[in-house]
XYZ file of C-alpha atoms in Angstrom:
317
model
C 118.341 73.385 106.001
C 115.002 74.941 106.715
C 114.016 77.988 104.708
C 111.456 80.285 106.464
C 109.555 82.794 104.344
C 108.716 85.643 106.588
C 105.875 87.954 105.793
C 106.072 91.758 105.888
C 103.691 94.546 104.615
C 105.003 98.141 104.295
C 108.123 97.461 106.316
C 106.105 95.907 109.266
C 106.719 92.320 110.134
C 103.769 90.021 110.567
C 104.167 88.528 114.057
C 103.171 85.211 112.730
C 106.592 85.143 111.037
C 108.301 84.994 114.398
C 106.074 82.011 115.314
C 107.266 80.217 112.152
C 110.946 80.958 112.995
C 110.192 79.405 116.362
C 108.787 76.407 114.559
C 111.910 75.944 112.406
C 114.264 76.308 115.296
C 112.151 73.574 117.193
C 112.369 71.325 114.127
C 116.267 71.310 114.347
C 119.041 71.973 111.865
C 120.218 75.307 110.340
C 117.635 77.895 109.592
C 117.698 80.602 106.913
C 114.992 83.301 106.901
C 113.994 85.082 103.667
C 111.883 88.238 103.470
C 110.491 89.427 100.194
C 109.717 92.936 98.966
C 110.997 96.217 97.362
C 113.079 97.250 100.302
C 113.314 94.912 103.241
C 116.213 96.434 105.153
C 114.432 97.342 108.312
C 112.549 94.003 108.616
C 115.738 92.120 107.828
C 117.512 93.894 110.633
C 114.734 92.970 113.035
C 114.830 89.310 111.965
C 118.652 89.308 112.260
C 118.162 89.156 116.035
C 117.178 85.496 115.917
C 119.696 82.711 116.149
C 119.560 81.643 112.554
C 122.247 80.936 109.961
C 121.276 83.866 107.638
C 118.678 86.432 106.566
C 118.116 86.684 102.842
C 116.556 89.864 101.430
C 114.757 88.979 98.247
C 114.257 92.352 96.559
C 112.796 93.768 93.334
C 110.555 96.770 92.681
C 108.087 94.366 91.123
C 107.572 92.593 94.428
C 105.695 95.475 96.063
C 102.733 95.523 96.256
C 102.314 91.779 96.658
C 101.256 89.729 93.741
C 101.022 85.963 93.418
C 102.904 85.907 90.178
C 105.761 88.051 91.509
C 106.265 86.171 94.760
C 106.079 82.728 92.973
C 108.705 83.858 90.531
C 111.014 85.266 93.086
C 110.632 82.410 95.667
C 110.887 79.619 93.014
C 114.267 80.986 91.958
C 115.387 81.332 95.599
C 114.379 77.756 96.404
C 116.180 76.417 93.305
C 119.357 78.326 94.391
C 119.243 77.474 98.037
C 117.825 73.832 97.828
C 116.470 73.835 101.288
C 115.160 70.471 102.664
C 112.012 72.191 103.911
C 110.205 75.585 103.388
C 108.230 76.871 106.405
C 105.652 79.754 106.135
C 103.047 81.239 108.375
C 99.570 80.180 107.566
C 98.423 83.717 106.660
C 95.950 84.826 103.946
C 98.844 85.865 101.753
C 100.768 82.583 102.254
C 97.557 80.721 101.500
C 97.261 82.571 98.205
C 100.778 81.884 96.721
C 101.985 78.705 98.594
C 100.066 76.180 96.375
C 101.440 77.799 93.204
C 104.844 77.953 94.713
C 104.710 74.219 95.555
C 103.823 73.381 92.022
C 106.630 75.469 90.542
C 109.146 74.096 93.040
C 107.944 70.492 92.553
C 107.366 69.992 96.286
C 104.645 68.660 98.419
C 102.629 71.125 100.436
C 101.248 70.559 103.905
C 99.010 73.303 105.258
C 97.833 74.564 108.666
C 100.346 72.627 110.705
C 100.496 72.813 114.518
C 103.643 70.655 115.103
C 106.431 68.707 113.461
C 108.853 65.980 114.345
C 111.768 64.080 112.779
C 111.628 60.291 112.492
C 113.879 57.810 110.789
C 111.499 57.700 107.856
C 111.612 61.617 107.537
C 109.691 64.580 108.609
C 106.210 64.310 110.116
C 103.787 67.261 110.098
C 100.898 67.440 112.519
C 97.843 69.118 111.370
C 94.156 69.289 112.675
C 91.366 67.586 110.738
C 87.578 67.330 111.252
C 87.575 70.979 112.501
C 90.213 70.225 115.093
C 88.557 67.064 116.618
C 91.468 65.013 115.575
C 95.171 65.544 114.654
C 96.738 63.863 111.577
C 100.389 62.825 111.017
C 101.392 63.668 107.534
C 104.589 62.579 106.054
C 106.118 63.687 102.667
C 108.395 61.968 100.240
C 111.366 64.377 99.660
C 111.579 68.143 100.119
C 108.397 69.948 101.110
C 106.557 73.151 101.979
C 104.569 73.650 105.097
C 102.435 76.420 106.524
C 102.062 76.763 110.234
C 98.849 77.752 112.071
C 99.001 81.017 113.968
C 99.386 80.333 117.613
C 100.885 76.768 117.169
C 104.268 78.154 118.301
C 104.903 81.178 120.485
C 106.708 84.230 119.119
C 108.624 84.674 122.347
C 110.041 81.231 122.112
C 112.339 82.298 119.335
C 115.964 81.670 120.383
C 117.848 84.852 120.048
C 121.453 85.054 118.688
C 124.513 86.241 120.537
C 125.225 88.404 117.565
C 123.100 89.568 114.637
C 122.674 87.049 111.897
C 124.440 87.832 108.518
C 122.217 89.470 105.934
C 122.578 89.161 102.282
C 120.651 90.571 99.338
C 119.316 88.622 96.481
C 118.134 90.645 93.488
C 115.102 88.890 92.156
C 114.772 88.726 88.534
C 111.119 89.415 88.202
C 109.618 90.790 85.029
C 106.906 93.149 85.853
C 105.406 92.751 82.510
C 104.714 88.925 83.390
C 102.755 89.709 86.412
C 99.044 89.089 85.496
C 97.528 90.516 88.701
C 96.608 94.252 89.058
C 96.721 94.805 92.924
C 94.267 96.978 94.594
C 94.295 98.399 98.179
C 93.603 95.644 100.767
C 89.921 94.926 101.259
C 88.435 96.563 104.313
C 84.728 95.656 105.235
C 84.569 98.682 107.532
C 86.789 101.455 108.902
C 86.933 99.498 112.229
C 88.246 96.337 110.472
C 91.056 94.843 112.402
C 93.467 91.902 111.997
C 92.751 90.075 115.268
C 95.732 87.855 114.565
C 98.025 90.782 115.702
C 96.141 91.626 118.811
C 97.828 91.072 122.208
C 94.597 91.073 124.223
C 91.159 90.027 122.999
C 87.743 90.171 124.819
C 85.321 87.739 122.984
C 81.553 87.370 123.398
C 79.321 84.483 122.719
C 75.563 83.637 123.030
C 75.617 84.350 126.727
C 75.718 88.144 125.944
C 72.028 87.644 125.031
C 71.485 90.771 122.974
C 73.281 93.341 120.950
C 72.829 96.169 123.396
C 74.886 94.298 125.971
C 77.932 94.092 123.784
C 78.717 97.570 125.199
C 79.459 95.801 128.504
C 82.194 93.741 126.907
C 83.516 96.858 125.214
C 83.955 98.486 128.536
C 86.169 95.554 129.774
C 88.082 95.672 126.482
C 88.747 99.265 126.837
C 89.844 98.850 130.445
C 92.518 96.358 129.390
C 93.348 97.731 126.024
C 91.868 94.836 124.150
C 90.174 94.198 120.872
C 86.550 92.833 120.688
C 86.049 89.399 119.081
C 83.172 86.990 118.896
C 81.961 83.494 118.270
C 80.166 82.706 115.101
C 76.546 83.152 116.263
C 77.271 86.784 117.260
C 78.534 87.595 113.764
C 75.896 85.660 112.018
C 73.296 87.683 113.890
C 74.894 90.862 112.603
C 75.806 92.076 116.185
C 79.381 92.399 115.274
C 81.079 92.490 111.825
C 82.406 89.231 110.291
C 86.027 90.350 110.645
C 85.602 89.975 114.368
C 84.567 86.358 114.126
C 87.113 83.858 115.808
C 87.043 80.104 115.036
C 87.381 77.631 112.240
C 85.369 79.736 109.899
C 86.887 83.009 111.220
C 90.255 84.100 112.343
C 92.759 82.044 114.178
C 94.314 84.125 117.113
C 97.005 83.673 119.746
C 96.932 86.817 121.953
C 98.702 87.041 125.341
C 95.348 87.356 126.924
C 91.977 86.008 125.789
C 88.825 86.732 127.840
C 85.834 84.667 126.851
C 82.434 85.996 127.971
C 79.491 83.740 127.600
C 81.208 81.400 125.263
C 80.368 77.812 125.837
C 83.475 76.490 123.937
C 82.293 74.579 120.822
C 85.104 72.902 118.991
C 84.661 75.293 116.007
C 85.554 78.237 118.272
C 88.311 76.624 120.332
C 90.341 75.727 117.248
C 90.532 79.555 116.515
C 91.742 80.545 120.013
C 93.238 77.679 121.959
C 96.701 78.894 121.263
C 96.222 82.001 123.446
C 98.725 82.402 126.219
C 96.297 83.025 129.022
C 92.635 82.161 128.728
C 89.967 83.595 131.193
C 86.581 82.179 130.760
C 83.402 83.597 132.270
C 80.285 81.326 132.009
C 77.403 80.503 134.265
C 77.538 76.788 133.182
C 80.187 74.887 135.174
C 80.239 72.153 132.607
C 80.996 74.446 129.664
C 83.707 73.002 127.497
C 85.626 76.350 127.626
C 86.700 75.601 131.102
C 88.578 72.639 129.887
C 91.193 74.832 128.251
C 90.854 77.977 130.377
C 93.707 79.016 132.702
C 91.250 80.946 134.920
C 87.431 80.131 135.027
C 84.813 82.156 136.728
C 81.403 80.368 137.074
C 78.722 83.018 137.242
C 76.630 85.560 135.492
C 78.786 87.724 133.218
C 76.367 90.720 133.868
C 77.496 90.650 137.492
C 81.059 89.707 137.045
C 82.110 92.069 134.096
C 80.988 95.378 135.827
C 82.839 94.253 138.890
C 86.022 93.607 136.820
C 85.708 96.949 135.073
C 85.313 98.754 138.309
C 88.288 97.175 139.801
C 90.427 97.842 136.650
C 89.430 101.432 136.654
C 90.425 101.866 140.248
């Protein structure tokens, strides 16, 4: 049995959780989904639409807001009770915080940032990128394991839906609030405009080809026309033209929107690993040999300062 640990905050399910459910269904065998918090009724009802064996609500007042100690205590007890063969988690900031400690407490191997998995006679094989995505490594584990899955590795809409809602049960987590060492504070925000690009359905990203900070306004016009968020490659953020929370790539956010428009982005591997899971990729670059065209679904070779205004004009009718 595969146990998926879904992530929610304030009653809102992180869409990466659906991707992890899809990964578990693709892996084969029965799937149980657990969701952790103080009151997870709404999120559990949403998850129950998937074709899974059961939804487990792991609840305690001490589990909200999130703390590492609280989650590790609750999930260690759940794993001990359920005895899953594998535990799958989305590779989010929160999971990256508690998963290593959970693996130690559960006595299991941990494989992070996976993009695929397959079953062999020898056991489960996890596939994960190495050397900044230049290579893929096959990782095998001896016995039960935990694995986190990279955002965009599986599509949320690939989740198989059930003919009837999955059964839901509640597990009262025995978490002693006095044993929690962390004192949670409000989530860090670098600026009022800070955004989680992993949740965006459409992104317009800019690279060196935008040339100067004043011209980012052109990309914003296109983003506004299609209801998209603005993203960027690392040089743009390093130059201070956009805040760091807009950076996409191996040292920024990993995104998988339905539409990704790359403006003046050459396609260095460090950027590609952060956005190659996008459903539809549109690239605009004046260099016909730019690597971005190798993964783009639609490519436009030309000057973005001519092409983008024409696109905006057409979109605005």
